[in-house]
Amino acid sequence: MFFVTGRNKLNGARDILATARQTLIVTGAGISAASGVPMFRGRHGLWRYPEFWKFAHPRGHEREPQLAWDTFEYARVLCELCQPNDGHRALATFASRRAVCLFTQNVDGLHARAGSEAHEMHGSLQRYRCVSELCRYSSLPSLRQQQVPTSWCPSCGRRLRHDVVLFGEQVRCWDDYQQAIRTCDALLLVGTSGMVTNTAGLVRRFRQTRRWVIEVNPALFTPATPWTSVSVRGPAEEILPELLEV
Ligand code: NAD
Ligand code: ZN
């Protein structure tokens, strides 16, 4: 059941995607909500947990490395137990048929498990890397079939950490992202509050250069909403299969 979605909105958004030569898709925590991955904000948001704040900063990892490892391992296993939903699957099918650049702020690995080649701007809980920049050890994307590793680097013996971007660290795939922003003629924003990685700024830039912006979000208003061409109100797992006709 959709919330406020008028049929015209859905049809208008469909027309935009049908005529776009290349579409930039940016997803946030909302697309994984139906899979059971907790969001950042909201009543049951992660921000309520002190461990989240402590270990969202590199300093927390330096001070209490074992507890940081255990906390992120817990989050990794929780995400592994979640399954991709119809929203992830619809995007994967759409991407196999059309020219799209898919970027996600999520670290849960669910786009990859649904079959999408998503650029993971904030990294992934499903990979590990060495704390040493010089070592550059990075695990394979999926360790799901393997044993949970120890928290020590098999290459140099220093500590391993989960390969996610913490506060103050460099966002991944930045050059690819900038390239996609320059070349895509439509933007589809799914399940993001618009408050991270300057998503609201991205939306403004698209509109100022007279390109199309579609937003899919059950919230009545996000910081991106004033700049969208069409705001489709509803959960991604229900809207995307209809919108993308998959
Ligand atoms: P956010 O929590 O700030 O915003 C989530 C948005 O999703 C909200 O606007 C909400 O209205 C919307 N939403 C809720 N249910 C939805 C649904 N069923 N379908 C579509 N939209 C829905 O998340 P954010 O803006 O992505 O930023 C949070 C940051 O925290 C990100 O940088 C991300 O890396 C990290 N994070 C990641 C995950 C994950 O990997 N799944 C989860 C929580 C936080
Ligand atoms: Zn190492």
Short mmCIF file of C-alpha atoms and ligand atoms in Angstrom, two decimals:
data_model
loop_
_atom_site.label_atom_id
_atom_site.label_comp_id
_atom_site.label_asym_id
_atom_site.label_seq_id
_atom_site.Cartn_x
_atom_site.Cartn_y
_atom_site.Cartn_z
CA MET A 1 0.00 0.00 0.00
CA PHE A 2 1.55 3.34 -1.03
CA PHE A 3 1.27 6.39 1.18
CA VAL A 4 0.60 9.56 -0.80
CA THR A 5 1.59 8.42 -4.25
CA GLY A 6 -0.64 9.77 -6.98
CA ARG A 7 -0.59 7.61 -10.12
CA ASN A 8 0.48 10.65 -12.09
CA LYS A 9 3.60 10.97 -10.00
CA LEU A 10 4.57 7.37 -10.61
CA ASN A 11 3.87 7.70 -14.32
CA GLY A 12 5.79 10.98 -14.51
CA ALA A 13 8.79 9.39 -12.81
CA ARG A 14 8.56 6.38 -15.15
CA ASP A 15 8.58 8.67 -18.20
CA ILE A 16 11.70 10.41 -16.93
CA LEU A 17 13.53 7.11 -16.47
CA ALA A 18 12.37 5.84 -19.86
CA THR A 19 13.84 8.85 -21.66
CA ALA A 20 17.01 9.26 -19.60
CA ARG A 21 20.16 8.19 -21.42
CA GLN A 22 21.98 7.44 -18.18
CA THR A 23 20.63 7.53 -14.61
CA LEU A 24 22.56 8.15 -11.43
CA ILE A 25 20.99 6.19 -8.55
CA VAL A 26 21.95 7.03 -4.97
CA THR A 27 20.62 4.87 -2.14
CA GLY A 28 20.67 5.36 1.64
CA ALA A 29 19.71 3.40 4.74
CA GLY A 30 15.99 3.51 3.83
CA ILE A 31 16.30 0.95 1.05
CA SER A 32 17.50 -1.62 3.58
CA ALA A 33 14.86 -0.79 6.22
CA ALA A 34 12.51 -3.55 5.00
CA SER A 35 15.40 -6.02 5.19
CA GLY A 36 15.65 -5.32 8.91
CA VAL A 37 18.86 -3.24 8.88
CA PRO A 38 18.40 -0.42 11.42
CA MET A 39 18.57 3.16 10.15
CA PHE A 40 20.72 5.97 11.47
CA ARG A 41 18.02 8.42 12.50
CA GLY A 42 14.43 7.92 13.69
CA ARG A 43 12.92 6.31 16.76
CA HIS A 44 14.91 3.09 16.58
CA GLY A 45 17.93 4.70 14.93
CA LEU A 46 21.53 3.69 15.56
CA TRP A 47 22.31 7.14 16.93
CA ARG A 48 20.71 6.08 20.21
CA TYR A 49 23.48 3.58 20.93
CA PRO A 50 26.61 5.02 22.63
CA GLU A 51 28.79 2.30 20.99
CA PHE A 52 27.77 3.59 17.59
CA TRP A 53 29.07 7.07 18.35
CA LYS A 54 32.19 5.80 20.09
CA PHE A 55 33.20 3.61 17.17
CA ALA A 56 31.97 5.86 14.38
CA HIS A 57 35.24 7.77 14.95
CA PRO A 58 38.74 6.38 14.25
CA ARG A 59 39.85 7.49 17.73
CA GLY A 60 37.38 5.04 19.34
CA HIS A 61 39.04 2.20 17.42
CA GLU A 62 42.52 3.28 18.50
CA ARG A 63 41.47 3.47 22.16
CA GLU A 64 39.52 0.21 22.37
CA PRO A 65 40.44 -1.86 19.30
CA GLN A 66 39.10 -5.20 20.53
CA LEU A 67 35.72 -3.76 21.58
CA ALA A 68 35.51 -1.84 18.27
CA TRP A 69 36.23 -5.08 16.37
CA ASP A 70 33.61 -7.01 18.36
CA THR A 71 30.98 -4.26 17.88
CA PHE A 72 31.51 -4.11 14.11
CA GLU A 73 31.60 -7.91 13.87
CA TYR A 74 28.21 -7.96 15.57
CA ALA A 75 26.90 -5.43 13.02
CA ARG A 76 28.43 -7.44 10.15
CA VAL A 77 26.73 -10.65 11.26
CA LEU A 78 23.41 -8.83 11.75
CA CYS A 79 23.61 -7.53 8.16
CA GLU A 80 24.59 -10.95 6.89
CA LEU A 81 21.44 -12.41 8.44
CA CYS A 82 19.32 -9.81 6.60
CA GLN A 83 18.18 -10.54 3.05
CA PRO A 84 17.96 -8.16 0.08
CA ASN A 85 14.36 -6.95 -0.44
CA ASP A 86 12.27 -6.20 -3.54
CA GLY A 87 13.77 -2.69 -3.71
CA HIS A 88 17.35 -4.02 -4.00
CA ARG A 89 16.19 -6.63 -6.51
CA ALA A 90 14.28 -4.12 -8.67
CA LEU A 91 17.37 -1.92 -8.91
CA ALA A 92 19.55 -4.89 -9.86
CA THR A 93 17.18 -5.88 -12.67
CA PHE A 94 16.85 -2.28 -13.88
CA ALA A 95 20.65 -1.89 -13.91
CA SER A 96 20.99 -5.01 -16.04
CA ARG A 97 18.72 -3.47 -18.72
CA ARG A 98 19.53 0.23 -18.64
CA ALA A 99 22.56 2.53 -18.38
CA VAL A 100 22.82 3.34 -14.69
CA CYS A 101 25.49 4.33 -12.19
CA LEU A 102 24.54 2.97 -8.76
CA PHE A 103 26.09 4.52 -5.65
CA THR A 104 25.15 3.59 -2.10
CA GLN A 105 25.84 5.12 1.28
CA ASN A 106 25.06 1.76 2.87
CA VAL A 107 27.63 -0.59 4.34
CA ASP A 108 25.39 -3.66 4.56
CA GLY A 109 26.43 -5.32 1.27
CA LEU A 110 22.78 -5.97 0.29
CA HIS A 111 23.02 -4.39 -3.18
CA ALA A 112 25.86 -6.77 -4.06
CA ARG A 113 23.89 -9.73 -2.72
CA ALA A 114 20.93 -8.69 -4.90
CA GLY A 115 23.25 -8.79 -7.92
CA SER A 116 24.09 -5.09 -8.36
CA GLU A 117 27.52 -3.65 -8.93
CA ALA A 118 27.04 -0.78 -6.50
CA HIS A 119 29.78 1.71 -5.70
CA GLU A 120 29.96 1.49 -1.90
CA MET A 121 30.84 5.06 -0.96
CA HIS A 122 31.11 4.29 2.74
CA GLY A 123 32.75 0.90 2.30
CA SER A 124 31.35 -2.44 3.45
CA LEU A 125 31.06 -4.28 6.74
CA GLN A 126 31.60 -7.47 4.73
CA ARG A 127 35.27 -6.64 4.03
CA TYR A 128 38.26 -6.14 6.28
CA ARG A 129 41.41 -4.11 5.83
CA CYS A 130 44.67 -3.65 7.65
CA VAL A 131 44.91 -0.58 9.90
CA SER A 132 48.28 0.16 8.27
CA GLU A 133 48.01 2.32 5.16
CA LEU A 134 51.39 0.93 4.06
CA CYS A 135 50.28 -2.72 4.24
CA ARG A 136 47.18 -2.29 2.06
CA TYR A 137 45.83 -5.78 2.92
CA SER A 138 42.16 -5.98 2.03
CA SER A 139 40.01 -9.11 2.33
CA LEU A 140 37.87 -10.48 -0.48
CA PRO A 141 34.36 -8.99 -0.59
CA SER A 142 32.62 -12.07 0.73
CA LEU A 143 33.86 -14.14 3.62
CA ARG A 144 30.45 -15.63 4.14
CA GLN A 145 31.51 -19.15 3.30
CA GLN A 146 34.62 -18.88 5.39
CA GLN A 147 35.42 -18.75 9.05
CA VAL A 148 35.20 -15.43 10.84
CA PRO A 149 38.82 -14.24 10.84
CA THR A 150 40.84 -13.19 13.82
CA SER A 151 41.36 -9.45 14.12
CA TRP A 152 45.00 -9.65 12.99
CA CYS A 153 46.30 -8.90 9.51
CA PRO A 154 47.50 -12.11 7.77
CA SER A 155 50.05 -10.05 5.85
CA CYS A 156 51.83 -7.87 8.43
CA GLY A 157 50.42 -8.96 11.80
CA ARG A 158 48.95 -5.57 12.75
CA ARG A 159 45.26 -5.18 13.55
CA LEU A 160 42.52 -5.59 10.98
CA ARG A 161 39.46 -3.32 10.92
CA HIS A 162 36.19 -3.45 9.03
CA ASP A 163 36.48 -1.68 5.68
CA VAL A 164 33.96 1.09 6.41
CA VAL A 165 34.42 4.84 6.23
CA LEU A 166 34.44 6.41 9.70
CA PHE A 167 33.79 10.07 10.53
CA GLY A 168 36.53 12.28 9.12
CA GLU A 169 37.73 9.65 6.62
CA GLN A 170 37.69 9.95 2.85
CA VAL A 171 34.52 8.84 1.05
CA ARG A 172 35.22 6.06 -1.52
CA CYS A 173 34.79 6.12 -5.33
CA TRP A 174 34.81 9.93 -5.28
CA ASP A 175 36.17 10.34 -8.82
CA ASP A 176 33.64 7.86 -10.25
CA TYR A 177 30.90 9.70 -8.38
CA GLN A 178 31.95 13.08 -9.80
CA GLN A 179 32.12 11.56 -13.29
CA ALA A 180 28.59 10.12 -12.90
CA ILE A 181 27.31 13.49 -11.67
CA ARG A 182 28.71 15.12 -14.81
CA THR A 183 27.43 12.55 -17.31
CA CYS A 184 24.04 11.32 -16.03
CA ASP A 185 20.94 13.17 -17.14
CA ALA A 186 18.61 11.91 -14.38
CA LEU A 187 19.04 11.29 -10.67
CA LEU A 188 17.06 8.74 -8.65
CA LEU A 189 17.42 9.19 -4.90
CA VAL A 190 16.18 6.29 -2.76
CA GLY A 191 15.81 6.12 1.02
CA THR A 192 18.24 8.79 2.10
CA SER A 193 17.59 11.68 4.45
CA GLY A 194 19.83 13.80 2.21
CA MET A 195 21.98 14.80 5.15
CA VAL A 196 25.10 12.78 4.35
CA THR A 197 27.74 13.12 1.61
CA ASN A 198 26.08 16.39 0.63
CA THR A 199 23.21 14.61 -1.09
CA ALA A 200 21.04 17.74 -0.88
CA GLY A 201 23.81 19.67 -2.68
CA LEU A 202 23.90 16.99 -5.39
CA VAL A 203 20.17 17.32 -5.94
CA ARG A 204 20.45 21.11 -6.19
CA ARG A 205 23.22 20.78 -8.75
CA PHE A 206 21.09 18.48 -10.92
CA ARG A 207 18.15 20.85 -10.86
CA GLN A 208 20.24 23.95 -11.51
CA THR A 209 21.58 22.28 -14.65
CA ARG A 210 18.02 21.42 -15.72
CA ARG A 211 18.28 17.70 -15.19
CA TRP A 212 15.61 15.42 -13.69
CA VAL A 213 15.51 14.40 -10.04
CA ILE A 214 13.23 11.67 -8.64
CA GLU A 215 13.01 10.95 -4.94
CA VAL A 216 11.57 7.74 -3.43
CA ASN A 217 10.99 8.05 0.31
CA PRO A 218 8.03 7.49 2.66
CA ALA A 219 8.86 10.73 4.56
CA LEU A 220 6.68 13.67 3.59
CA PHE A 221 9.72 15.92 3.35
CA THR A 222 13.51 15.55 3.19
CA PRO A 223 16.19 18.23 2.63
CA ALA A 224 16.22 17.11 -1.02
CA THR A 225 12.47 17.46 -1.58
CA PRO A 226 12.37 21.16 -2.63
CA TRP A 227 14.75 20.34 -5.48
CA THR A 228 13.11 17.22 -6.85
CA SER A 229 11.17 17.03 -10.11
CA VAL A 230 9.01 14.22 -8.74
CA SER A 231 8.82 13.02 -5.14
CA VAL A 232 7.26 9.58 -4.93
CA ARG A 233 6.13 8.98 -1.36
CA GLY A 234 6.31 5.38 -0.19
CA PRO A 235 8.65 2.57 0.82
CA ALA A 236 11.32 1.60 -1.68
CA GLU A 237 10.45 -2.09 -1.55
CA GLU A 238 6.94 -1.29 -2.85
CA ILE A 239 7.60 1.69 -5.10
CA LEU A 240 10.72 0.54 -6.96
CA PRO A 241 9.29 -2.65 -8.54
CA GLU A 242 6.40 -0.55 -9.94
CA LEU A 243 8.47 2.46 -10.89
CA LEU A 244 11.14 0.42 -12.65
CA GLU A 245 8.59 -2.02 -14.09
CA VAL A 246 10.49 -5.14 -13.11
P1 NAD B 1 19.13 8.07 7.31
O1 NAD B 1 18.88 7.06 8.39
O2 NAD B 1 19.63 9.37 7.66
O3 NAD B 1 17.82 8.24 6.43
C1 NAD B 1 17.08 7.16 5.99
C2 NAD B 1 15.98 7.64 5.06
O4 NAD B 1 15.26 6.51 4.61
C3 NAD B 1 14.97 8.58 5.73
O5 NAD B 1 14.78 9.72 4.92
C4 NAD B 1 13.67 7.75 5.80
O6 NAD B 1 12.51 8.52 5.64
C5 NAD B 1 13.87 6.81 4.61
N1 NAD B 1 13.13 5.54 4.69
C6 NAD B 1 12.67 4.88 5.77
N2 NAD B 1 12.07 3.74 5.40
C7 NAD B 1 12.17 3.65 4.06
C8 NAD B 1 11.75 2.70 3.09
N3 NAD B 1 11.12 1.56 3.43
N4 NAD B 1 12.01 2.97 1.78
C9 NAD B 1 12.64 4.10 1.41
N5 NAD B 1 13.07 5.04 2.29
C10 NAD B 1 12.84 4.81 3.60
O7 NAD B 1 20.09 7.32 6.31
P2 NAD B 1 21.11 7.91 5.32
O8 NAD B 1 20.65 9.24 4.83
O9 NAD B 1 21.35 6.84 4.35
O10 NAD B 1 22.43 8.19 6.19
C11 NAD B 1 22.83 7.39 7.22
C12 NAD B 1 24.32 7.11 7.18
O11 NAD B 1 24.57 6.03 8.07
C13 NAD B 1 24.82 6.67 5.85
O12 NAD B 1 25.99 7.35 5.61
C14 NAD B 1 25.13 5.17 5.96
O13 NAD B 1 26.46 4.89 5.59
C15 NAD B 1 25.03 4.85 7.40
N6 NAD B 1 24.06 3.76 7.64
C16 NAD B 1 24.05 2.66 6.80
C17 NAD B 1 23.12 1.66 6.99
C18 NAD B 1 23.14 0.44 6.07
O14 NAD B 1 24.19 0.06 5.58
N7 NAD B 1 21.98 -0.15 5.79
C19 NAD B 1 22.21 1.74 8.02
C20 NAD B 1 22.25 2.87 8.86
C21 NAD B 1 23.19 3.88 8.65
ZN ZN B 2 48.70 -5.58 7.33
#
